[in-house]
Tab-separated table of C-alpha atoms in Angstrom:
chain	number	residue	atom	x	y	z
A	228	MET	CA	-11.174	-11.859	20.930
A	229	GLN	CA	-14.332	-9.872	20.651
A	230	LEU	CA	-15.204	-9.182	17.150
A	231	LEU	CA	-18.255	-6.811	15.500
A	232	VAL	CA	-19.030	-6.825	11.807
A	233	HIS	CA	-21.316	-4.814	9.667
A	234	GLY	CA	-23.002	-5.258	6.176
A	235	GLY	CA	-23.741	-1.727	5.371
A	236	ALA	CA	-26.536	0.916	6.457
A	237	GLY	CA	-29.477	1.227	3.865
A	238	THR	CA	-32.877	0.056	3.389
A	239	GLU	CA	-34.207	-3.352	4.313
A	240	PRO	CA	-32.595	-5.908	1.999
A	241	ASP	CA	-34.954	-8.070	-0.036
A	242	GLU	CA	-32.953	-11.293	1.363
A	243	PRO	CA	-31.962	-10.462	4.957
A	244	GLU	CA	-31.390	-14.038	6.036
A	245	PRO	CA	-28.851	-15.047	3.710
A	246	ARG	CA	-27.001	-11.876	4.198
A	247	ARG	CA	-27.037	-12.541	7.782
A	248	GLU	CA	-25.587	-15.959	7.481
A	249	VAL	CA	-22.704	-14.460	5.665
A	250	LEU	CA	-22.397	-11.877	8.560
A	251	ASP	CA	-22.187	-14.627	11.080
A	252	GLU	CA	-19.810	-16.523	9.292
A	253	ALA	CA	-17.597	-13.609	8.892
A	254	ALA	CA	-17.722	-12.903	12.667
A	255	ALA	CA	-17.196	-16.305	13.612
A	256	ALA	CA	-13.958	-16.496	11.002
A	257	GLY	CA	-12.528	-13.334	12.340
A	258	ALA	CA	-12.934	-14.495	15.970
A	259	ARG	CA	-10.881	-17.521	15.540
A	260	GLU	CA	-7.848	-15.500	14.325
A	261	ARG	CA	-5.058	-14.997	17.137
A	262	SER	CA	-4.527	-11.219	16.347
A	263	VAL	CA	-6.884	-8.362	16.004
A	264	VAL	CA	-5.456	-7.311	12.789
A	265	ASP	CA	-5.968	-10.831	11.288
A	266	ALA	CA	-9.307	-10.844	12.966
A	267	VAL	CA	-10.521	-7.712	11.029
A	268	GLU	CA	-9.078	-8.622	7.991
A	269	ARG	CA	-10.415	-12.333	7.841
A	270	ALA	CA	-13.823	-11.043	8.563
A	271	VAL	CA	-13.874	-8.496	5.831
A	272	ARG	CA	-12.465	-11.010	3.456
A	273	VAL	CA	-15.545	-13.519	4.050
A	274	LEU	CA	-17.827	-10.337	3.402
A	275	GLU	CA	-15.699	-9.454	-0.056
A	276	ASP	CA	-16.107	-13.014	-1.119
A	277	SER	CA	-19.934	-12.549	-1.112
A	278	PRO	CA	-21.766	-11.015	-3.881
A	279	ARG	CA	-24.372	-10.088	-1.537
A	280	PHE	CA	-22.629	-7.032	-0.299
A	281	ASN	CA	-20.953	-4.157	-2.064
A	282	ALA	CA	-17.428	-4.954	-1.587
A	283	GLY	CA	-14.947	-7.279	-3.331
A	284	VAL	CA	-17.141	-9.549	-5.770
A	285	GLY	CA	-20.426	-7.771	-5.219
A	286	SER	CA	-18.866	-4.539	-5.771
A	287	ALA	CA	-20.876	-1.409	-7.410
A	288	VAL	CA	-19.917	-0.159	-11.081
A	289	GLN	CA	-18.764	3.371	-11.843
A	290	SER	CA	-20.134	5.422	-14.566
A	291	ASP	CA	-17.620	4.304	-17.284
A	292	GLY	CA	-18.469	0.553	-16.613
A	293	ALA	CA	-15.548	-0.163	-14.354
A	294	ILE	CA	-15.413	-1.525	-10.968
A	295	ARG	CA	-12.898	-0.077	-8.556
A	296	THR	CA	-12.318	-1.218	-4.762
A	297	ASP	CA	-11.635	0.585	-1.830
A	298	ALA	CA	-10.251	-0.153	1.796
A	299	GLY	CA	-8.581	0.596	4.855
A	300	ILE	CA	-7.329	-0.760	7.971
A	301	MET	CA	-5.856	0.736	11.327
A	302	THR	CA	-4.760	-0.489	14.676
A	303	HIS	CA	-4.793	0.863	18.214
A	304	ARG	CA	-1.015	1.983	17.686
A	305	ARG	CA	-2.368	4.046	14.743
A	306	ASP	CA	-0.539	1.912	12.273
A	307	VAL	CA	-2.633	2.497	9.066
A	308	GLY	CA	-3.034	1.489	5.531
A	309	ALA	CA	-5.579	2.126	2.793
A	310	VAL	CA	-6.250	1.740	-0.970
A	311	CYS	CA	-8.535	3.329	-3.433
A	312	SER	CA	-9.957	3.229	-6.918
A	313	VAL	CA	-8.221	-0.250	-7.395
A	314	PRO	CA	-9.210	-2.502	-10.233
A	315	GLY	CA	-9.243	-6.300	-10.460
A	316	VAL	CA	-8.727	-6.622	-6.445
A	317	ALA	CA	-11.496	-8.285	-4.640
A	318	HIS	CA	-9.818	-8.452	-1.172
A	319	ALA	CA	-9.044	-4.689	-1.112
A	320	VAL	CA	-8.598	-5.118	2.865
A	321	SER	CA	-5.801	-7.194	2.372
A	322	ALA	CA	-4.187	-4.564	0.044
A	323	ALA	CA	-4.528	-1.912	2.606
A	324	ARG	CA	-2.741	-4.164	4.888
A	325	VAL	CA	0.015	-4.732	2.672
A	326	VAL	CA	0.268	-0.674	2.300
A	327	MET	CA	0.198	-0.436	6.487
A	328	GLU	CA	2.819	-3.119	6.979
A	329	GLU	CA	5.348	-2.907	3.980
A	330	THR	CA	5.168	0.879	3.178
A	331	PRO	CA	5.909	4.188	4.723
A	332	HIS	CA	2.778	5.482	3.216
A	333	VAL	CA	-1.169	5.665	4.374
A	334	LEU	CA	-2.846	5.600	0.994
A	335	LEU	CA	-2.091	4.091	-2.522
A	336	SER	CA	-4.379	4.225	-5.622
A	337	GLY	CA	-5.305	2.583	-8.767
A	338	GLU	CA	-3.180	0.345	-10.662
A	339	ARG	CA	-0.117	1.115	-8.609
A	340	ALA	CA	-1.973	-0.003	-5.495
A	341	ALA	CA	-3.007	-3.231	-7.396
A	342	GLU	CA	0.670	-3.982	-8.322
A	343	LEU	CA	1.949	-3.405	-4.738
A	344	ALA	CA	-0.853	-5.897	-3.344
A	345	GLY	CA	0.128	-8.424	-6.090
A	346	ALA	CA	3.830	-8.257	-5.400
A	347	TYR	CA	2.978	-9.227	-1.766
A	348	GLY	CA	0.645	-12.169	-2.751
A	349	VAL	CA	-2.753	-10.452	-2.807
A	350	GLU	CA	-4.753	-12.016	-5.889
A	351	THR	CA	-5.095	-9.610	-8.595
A	352	GLY	CA	-7.039	-9.365	-12.192
A	353	VAL	CA	-10.222	-10.570	-10.380
A	354	ASP	CA	-13.352	-10.270	-11.989
A	355	CYS	CA	-15.497	-8.548	-9.806
A	356	TRP	CA	-18.676	-8.504	-11.594
A	357	SER	CA	-21.589	-10.393	-10.001
A	358	GLU	CA	-24.588	-11.662	-11.862
A	359	ARG	CA	-26.710	-9.179	-10.312
A	360	THR	CA	-24.290	-6.003	-11.249
A	361	ARG	CA	-23.883	-7.364	-14.626
A	362	LYS	CA	-27.506	-7.716	-15.408
A	363	ARG	CA	-28.391	-3.928	-13.894
A	364	TRP	CA	-25.434	-2.658	-15.913
A	365	ASP	CA	-26.525	-4.338	-19.214
A	366	ASP	CA	-30.176	-2.826	-18.803
A	367	LEU	CA	-28.680	0.823	-18.834
A	368	GLU	CA	-27.721	2.799	-21.884
A	369	ALA	CA	-24.762	4.405	-20.635
A	370	PRO	CA	-23.448	7.646	-22.596
A	371	GLU	CA	-20.496	7.702	-24.702
A	372	GLY	CA	-17.979	10.635	-24.060
A	373	GLY	CA	-15.740	11.738	-21.179
A	374	PRO	CA	-16.655	12.950	-17.792
A	375	ARG	CA	-19.109	15.867	-18.627
A	376	GLU	CA	-21.372	13.461	-20.640
A	377	GLN	CA	-21.303	10.666	-17.962
A	378	LEU	CA	-22.042	13.475	-15.117
A	379	ALA	CA	-24.914	14.873	-17.063
A	380	TRP	CA	-26.324	11.342	-17.614
A	381	LEU	CA	-26.087	10.649	-13.967
A	382	GLU	CA	-27.497	13.698	-12.736
A	383	GLU	CA	-30.535	13.383	-15.292
A	384	ARG	CA	-31.176	9.781	-14.646
A	385	PHE	CA	-30.608	9.263	-11.022
A	386	GLY	CA	-30.155	12.311	-9.275
A	387	GLU	CA	-29.251	12.237	-5.577
A	388	SER	CA	-30.807	9.457	-3.518
A	389	ASP	CA	-32.739	10.460	-0.375
A	390	PRO	CA	-32.418	9.201	3.051
A	391	GLY	CA	-34.705	6.462	2.535
A	392	GLY	CA	-32.284	5.018	-0.177
A	393	ARG	CA	-34.740	5.953	-3.106
A	394	ASP	CA	-33.995	7.826	-6.383
A	395	ARG	CA	-35.946	10.646	-7.533
A	396	GLU	CA	-38.543	8.363	-9.247
A	397	GLY	CA	-39.147	6.727	-5.918
A	398	GLU	CA	-37.678	3.346	-6.957
A	399	SER	CA	-35.486	1.431	-4.288
A	400	THR	CA	-31.846	1.747	-4.887
A	401	ASP	CA	-30.869	-0.835	-2.349
A	402	ASP	CA	-29.930	-3.983	-4.191
A	403	GLY	CA	-26.630	-4.742	-2.396
A	404	THR	CA	-24.742	-2.501	-4.712
A	405	ASP	CA	-25.348	1.040	-3.450
A	406	HIS	CA	-23.757	1.791	0.035
A	407	ASP	CA	-23.614	-1.583	1.579
A	408	THR	CA	-20.055	-0.996	2.722
A	409	VAL	CA	-18.609	-3.666	4.944
A	410	GLY	CA	-16.474	-3.495	7.986
A	411	ALA	CA	-15.195	-5.106	11.405
A	412	VAL	CA	-13.864	-3.915	14.648
A	413	ALA	CA	-12.043	-6.286	17.131
A	414	ARG	CA	-10.473	-5.984	20.443
A	415	ALA	CA	-8.291	-8.439	22.509
A	416	GLY	CA	-6.987	-7.308	25.541
A	417	ASP	CA	-5.686	-3.829	24.965
A	418	ARG	CA	-5.265	-4.215	21.254
A	419	LEU	CA	-7.949	-2.903	18.684
A	420	ALA	CA	-8.328	-2.915	15.018
A	421	ALA	CA	-10.568	-1.593	12.644
A	422	ALA	CA	-11.236	-2.229	8.775
A	423	THR	CA	-13.788	-1.285	6.348
A	424	SER	CA	-14.046	-2.133	2.569
A	425	THR	CA	-16.476	-1.218	-0.428
A	426	GLY	CA	-16.842	-1.064	-3.948
A	427	GLY	CA	-18.100	2.449	-3.702
A	428	ARG	CA	-21.497	4.087	-4.952
A	429	TRP	CA	-23.219	2.646	-7.887
A	430	LEU	CA	-22.983	4.603	-10.855
A	431	ALA	CA	-20.756	7.267	-9.166
A	432	LEU	CA	-18.543	9.403	-11.386
A	433	ALA	CA	-15.642	7.367	-12.581
A	434	GLY	CA	-12.931	7.811	-10.261
A	435	ARG	CA	-14.992	8.798	-7.498
A	436	VAL	CA	-13.470	7.886	-3.887
A	437	GLY	CA	-15.717	8.066	-1.002
A	438	ASP	CA	-15.272	7.752	2.812
A	439	VAL	CA	-13.933	4.353	3.052
A	440	PRO	CA	-10.253	4.712	2.732
A	441	GLN	CA	-9.945	8.283	4.429
A	442	VAL	CA	-8.683	7.862	7.855
A	443	GLY	CA	-11.103	9.182	10.514
A	444	SER	CA	-14.295	8.872	8.028
A	445	GLY	CA	-14.770	5.480	6.894
A	446	TYR	CA	-12.702	3.843	9.717
A	447	TYR	CA	-10.448	4.962	12.692
A	448	CYS	CA	-8.594	3.226	15.402
A	449	CYS	CA	-6.726	4.439	18.488
A	450	PRO	CA	-5.801	3.032	22.025
A	451	GLU	CA	-9.516	3.817	23.203
A	452	ALA	CA	-11.463	2.678	20.300
A	453	ALA	CA	-11.892	1.014	16.994
A	454	VAL	CA	-14.557	2.397	14.411
A	455	SER	CA	-15.993	1.301	11.177
A	456	ALA	CA	-18.493	3.501	9.378
A	457	THR	CA	-21.112	3.061	6.515
A	458	GLY	CA	-23.633	5.291	4.605
A	459	ALA	CA	-23.571	8.500	2.713
A	460	GLY	CA	-19.975	8.608	1.896
A	461	GLU	CA	-19.424	12.350	0.943
A	462	ASP	CA	-21.244	13.288	4.197
A	463	ILE	CA	-19.518	10.934	6.413
A	464	ALA	CA	-16.176	12.309	5.018
A	465	ARG	CA	-17.226	15.860	5.492
A	466	THR	CA	-18.151	14.971	9.387
A	467	THR	CA	-15.322	12.545	9.957
A	468	LEU	CA	-17.777	10.286	11.253
A	469	SER	CA	-15.552	7.519	12.503
A	470	ARG	CA	-13.386	9.957	14.560
A	471	ARG	CA	-16.300	11.374	16.184
A	472	VAL	CA	-17.359	7.865	17.520
A	473	ALA	CA	-13.536	7.635	18.845
A	474	ASP	CA	-13.846	11.102	20.298
A	475	HIS	CA	-16.712	10.310	22.289
A	476	ILE	CA	-15.401	6.918	23.691
A	477	GLY	CA	-12.127	9.030	24.608
A	478	ASP	CA	-14.516	11.552	26.404
A	479	GLY	CA	-15.967	8.423	28.696
A	480	ARG	CA	-18.889	7.203	26.618
A	481	ASN	CA	-19.049	3.474	26.080
A	482	ALA	CA	-19.035	1.998	22.535
A	483	ARG	CA	-22.755	2.117	22.114
A	484	LYS	CA	-23.285	5.587	23.608
A	485	ALA	CA	-20.718	6.869	21.715
A	486	CYS	CA	-22.305	5.274	18.375
A	487	GLU	CA	-25.576	6.862	19.375
A	488	ALA	CA	-24.198	10.443	19.917
A	489	ALA	CA	-22.081	10.222	16.641
A	490	ILE	CA	-25.030	9.354	14.472
A	491	GLU	CA	-27.327	11.854	16.133
A	492	GLU	CA	-25.006	14.621	15.225
A	493	PHE	CA	-24.359	13.253	12.065
A	494	GLU	CA	-28.047	13.454	11.143
A	495	GLU	CA	-28.442	16.941	12.620
A	496	LEU	CA	-25.417	18.027	10.546
A	497	THR	CA	-25.895	16.628	7.136
A	498	GLY	CA	-29.662	15.001	7.083
A	499	SER	CA	-28.130	11.825	5.577
A	500	THR	CA	-28.211	8.268	6.883
A	501	ALA	CA	-25.110	6.182	8.114
A	502	GLY	CA	-24.322	3.632	10.497
A	503	VAL	CA	-21.383	2.626	12.899
A	504	ILE	CA	-19.819	0.020	14.952
A	505	ALA	CA	-17.345	0.476	17.545
A	506	ALA	CA	-15.191	-1.456	20.148
A	507	ASP	CA	-14.026	0.234	23.090
A	508	GLY	CA	-10.985	-0.261	25.343
A	509	ASP	CA	-12.961	-1.760	28.238
A	510	GLY	CA	-14.540	-4.626	26.213
A	511	GLY	CA	-17.630	-2.865	24.923
A	512	LEU	CA	-19.169	-3.308	21.464
A	513	GLY	CA	-21.708	-0.966	20.024
A	514	SER	CA	-23.558	0.142	17.048
A	515	ALA	CA	-25.975	2.858	15.887
A	516	PHE	CA	-27.659	3.599	12.841
A	517	ASN	CA	-30.281	6.155	11.211
A	518	SER	CA	-31.089	4.359	8.147
A	519	SER	CA	-33.880	1.809	7.471
A	520	ALA	CA	-31.404	-0.910	8.504
A	521	MET	CA	-27.858	-2.210	9.247
A	522	GLN	CA	-27.161	-5.654	9.783
A	523	THR	CA	-24.423	-6.644	12.243
A	524	ALA	CA	-22.998	-9.799	13.861
A	525	ARG	CA	-20.744	-10.484	16.700
A	526	ALA	CA	-18.620	-13.310	17.837
A	527	GLU	CA	-16.313	-13.928	20.700
A	528	ARG	CA	-13.568	-16.263	21.779
């Protein structure tokens, strides 16, 4: 079993060592599992349980003051499941696995996804607010009204973050609740799996769904490769970043070189920042990013 996990691409975290300890714990926990699907699910669940990452109990808050989680999981056989905009589910990766294994569908959304997850033993009704996100939200004066009012407020107050992870005022936006999507890839013999989970982008318009639950964007897996991506979600989706990495591996590159080539293409096409991790069918693990930082951890058994 070979496992590689990431904790998101962004600016340098204020406290890198505690985050690295959680990543190491996640990688070690995943590597102890017997199957690649169990491995990526277990690793991602550890990260979803930590408020230091933007997933599960550390998730970002949308413009209406609600937390909604997204995740996707996929295997080398192209078995795939995903959920998006799910309220009250910290272990979104497990909900995605339920979709993959128990339904004929690829993607379920919202309250119905939560109901399905609960029917198969995934905990629902979870409070995904952390102390940090609660304080940050309480310091804001969110507008009343519908999407027009919320969108005008978001554009006026924050604008778009630049590639350095800063808003138009120059203030750092990386406190673990912006774009620290988490993910894992695993390989055991000829078996591969990938999983990605997120709480979305801090103060995205309510109902926004980024790249994470979209096949080929936030994650992808096929007989040649397993890939998980993180970063600027809309641009990752526009360029199907994870599929690009897999295609490079299919063309003969190893995991590291494929990640580097895909990130170079991504930057040229979008000017945005992202990171990717990958496992190839020959036993290679690799990663690349063009943001200031992307913490990873690996384990083998």
